[in-house]
Short mmCIF file of C-alpha atoms in Angstrom, two decimals:
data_model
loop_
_atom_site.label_atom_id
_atom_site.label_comp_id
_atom_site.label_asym_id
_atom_site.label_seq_id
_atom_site.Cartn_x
_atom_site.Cartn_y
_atom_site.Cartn_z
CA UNK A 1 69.20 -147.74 79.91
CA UNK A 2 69.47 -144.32 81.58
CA UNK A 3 67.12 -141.64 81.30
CA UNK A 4 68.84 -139.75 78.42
CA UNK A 5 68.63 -143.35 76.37
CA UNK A 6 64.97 -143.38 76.67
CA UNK A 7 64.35 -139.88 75.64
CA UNK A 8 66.46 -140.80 72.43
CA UNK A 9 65.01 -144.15 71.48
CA UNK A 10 61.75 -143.20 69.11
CA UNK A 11 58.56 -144.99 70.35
CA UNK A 12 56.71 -146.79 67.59
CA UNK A 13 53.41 -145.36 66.96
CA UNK A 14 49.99 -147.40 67.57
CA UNK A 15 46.98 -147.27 65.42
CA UNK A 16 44.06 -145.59 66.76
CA UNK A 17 41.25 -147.65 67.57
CA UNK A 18 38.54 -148.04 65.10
CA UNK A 19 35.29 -145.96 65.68
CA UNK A 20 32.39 -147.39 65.93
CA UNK A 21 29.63 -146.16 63.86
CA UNK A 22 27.18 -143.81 65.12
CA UNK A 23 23.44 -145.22 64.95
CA UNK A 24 20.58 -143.24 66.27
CA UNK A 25 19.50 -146.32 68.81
CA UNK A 26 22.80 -145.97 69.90
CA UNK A 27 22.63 -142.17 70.49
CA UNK A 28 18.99 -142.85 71.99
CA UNK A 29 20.52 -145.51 74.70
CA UNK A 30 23.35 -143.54 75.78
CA UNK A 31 21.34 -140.38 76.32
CA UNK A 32 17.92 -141.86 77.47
CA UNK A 33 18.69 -139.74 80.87
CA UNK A 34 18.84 -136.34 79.04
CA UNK A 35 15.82 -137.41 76.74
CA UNK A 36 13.32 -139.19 78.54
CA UNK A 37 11.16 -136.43 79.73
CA UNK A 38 11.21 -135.07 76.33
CA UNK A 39 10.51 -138.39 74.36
CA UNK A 40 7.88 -139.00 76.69
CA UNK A 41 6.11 -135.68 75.93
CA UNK A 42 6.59 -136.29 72.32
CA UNK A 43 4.60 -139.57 72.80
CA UNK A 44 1.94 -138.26 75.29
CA UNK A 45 1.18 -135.43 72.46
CA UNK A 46 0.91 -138.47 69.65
CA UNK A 47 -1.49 -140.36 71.95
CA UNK A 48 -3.67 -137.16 72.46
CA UNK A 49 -3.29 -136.33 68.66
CA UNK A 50 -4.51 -139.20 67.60
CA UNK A 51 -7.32 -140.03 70.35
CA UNK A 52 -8.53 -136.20 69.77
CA UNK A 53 -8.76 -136.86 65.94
CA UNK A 54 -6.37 -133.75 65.19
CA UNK A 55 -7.86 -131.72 67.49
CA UNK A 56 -4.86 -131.07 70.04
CA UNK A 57 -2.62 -129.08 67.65
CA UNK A 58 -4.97 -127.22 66.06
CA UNK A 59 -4.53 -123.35 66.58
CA UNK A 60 -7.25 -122.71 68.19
CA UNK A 61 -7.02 -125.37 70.87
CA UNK A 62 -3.39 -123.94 70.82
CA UNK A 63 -4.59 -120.37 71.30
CA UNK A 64 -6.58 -121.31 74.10
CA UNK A 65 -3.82 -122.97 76.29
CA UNK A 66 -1.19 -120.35 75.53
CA UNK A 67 -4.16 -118.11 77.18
CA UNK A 68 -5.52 -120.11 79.74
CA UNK A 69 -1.80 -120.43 81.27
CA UNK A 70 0.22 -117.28 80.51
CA UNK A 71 0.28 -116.29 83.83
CA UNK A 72 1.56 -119.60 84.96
CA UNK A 73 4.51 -118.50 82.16
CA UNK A 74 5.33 -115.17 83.49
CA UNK A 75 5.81 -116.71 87.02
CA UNK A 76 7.94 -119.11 85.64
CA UNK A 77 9.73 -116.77 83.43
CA UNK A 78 10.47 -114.99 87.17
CA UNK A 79 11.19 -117.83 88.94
CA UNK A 80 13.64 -118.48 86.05
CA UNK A 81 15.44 -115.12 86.06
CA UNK A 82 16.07 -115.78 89.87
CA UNK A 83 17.26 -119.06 89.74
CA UNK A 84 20.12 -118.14 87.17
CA UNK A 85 20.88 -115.38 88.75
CA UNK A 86 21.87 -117.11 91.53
CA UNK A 87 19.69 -116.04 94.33
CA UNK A 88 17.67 -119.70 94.64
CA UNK A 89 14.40 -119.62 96.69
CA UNK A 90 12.60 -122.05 96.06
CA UNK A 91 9.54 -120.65 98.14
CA UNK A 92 8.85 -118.35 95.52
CA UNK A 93 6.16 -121.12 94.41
CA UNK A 94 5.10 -121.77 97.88
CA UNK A 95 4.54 -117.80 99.23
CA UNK A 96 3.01 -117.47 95.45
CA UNK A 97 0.28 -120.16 95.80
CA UNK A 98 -0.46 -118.57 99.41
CA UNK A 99 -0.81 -115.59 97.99
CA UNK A 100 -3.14 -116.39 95.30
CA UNK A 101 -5.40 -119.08 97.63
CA UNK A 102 -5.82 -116.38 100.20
CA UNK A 103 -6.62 -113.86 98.11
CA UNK A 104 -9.09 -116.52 96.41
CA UNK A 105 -10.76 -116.85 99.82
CA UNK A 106 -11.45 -113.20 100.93
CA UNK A 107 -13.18 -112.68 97.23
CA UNK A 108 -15.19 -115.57 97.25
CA UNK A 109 -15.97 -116.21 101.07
CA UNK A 110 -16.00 -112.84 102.33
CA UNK A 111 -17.00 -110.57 99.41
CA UNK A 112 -13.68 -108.53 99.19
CA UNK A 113 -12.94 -106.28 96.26
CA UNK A 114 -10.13 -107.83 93.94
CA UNK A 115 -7.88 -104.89 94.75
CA UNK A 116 -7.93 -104.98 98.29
CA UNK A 117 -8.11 -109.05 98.96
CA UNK A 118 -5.06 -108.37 96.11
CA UNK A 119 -3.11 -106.19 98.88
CA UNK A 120 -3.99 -107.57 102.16
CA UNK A 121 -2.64 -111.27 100.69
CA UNK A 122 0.70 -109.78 99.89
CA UNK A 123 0.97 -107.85 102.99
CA UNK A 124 0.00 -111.23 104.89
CA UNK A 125 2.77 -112.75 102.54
CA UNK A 126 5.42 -110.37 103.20
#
């Protein structure tokens, strides 16, 4: 058969293959990967629920760890905005921590003002 003959002679069409149903174990094994971390906070937050008695999602305990660690947000907000931006550096974290354990030290060890052990930890940093 030449070329043209092929092009002319119709092709019989083949049935789709069946789909299999969709079960949620299913779902679970195939995506495990993208949803461990998050099933295993879900499960770490039902051990503590239930070992607490109800006390771990209560508002108040809530209320107390969005306050305790909003400052660990906002640097991870930051860290965040750089990162999609495009302009990765991951020392941010590192020259951060400096920054705050130096700081720490001339306050507690050598009496420093908060202000000025503030400013001469990110001048050391810069």
């Amino acid at each position: 058969m030449s070329i043209m003959e092929e092009k002319m002679v119709p092709k019989t069409a083949e049935a789709p293959a069946p789909v299999p149903a969709r079960t949620y174990g299913g779902f679970l094994k195939n995506n495990i990967r993208e949803y461990g971390m998050l099933l295993s906070l879900v499960a770490i937050m039902a051990f503590f629920q239930y070992m607490t008695d109800g006390t771990l999602l209560k508002p108040l305990n809530l209320t107390n760890l969005v306050l305790q660690n909003s400052y660990i947000v906002i640097m991870a907000l930051g860290m965040l905005l750089v990162i999609v931006a495009g302009h990765i550096d991951l020392s941010v974290g590192s020259v951060s921590g400096f920054v705050g354990a130096l700081a720490a030290v001339l306050m507690v060890n050598y009496d420093w003002n908060f202000i000025a052990a503030s400013l001469s930890a990110w001048w050391w940093a810069r």
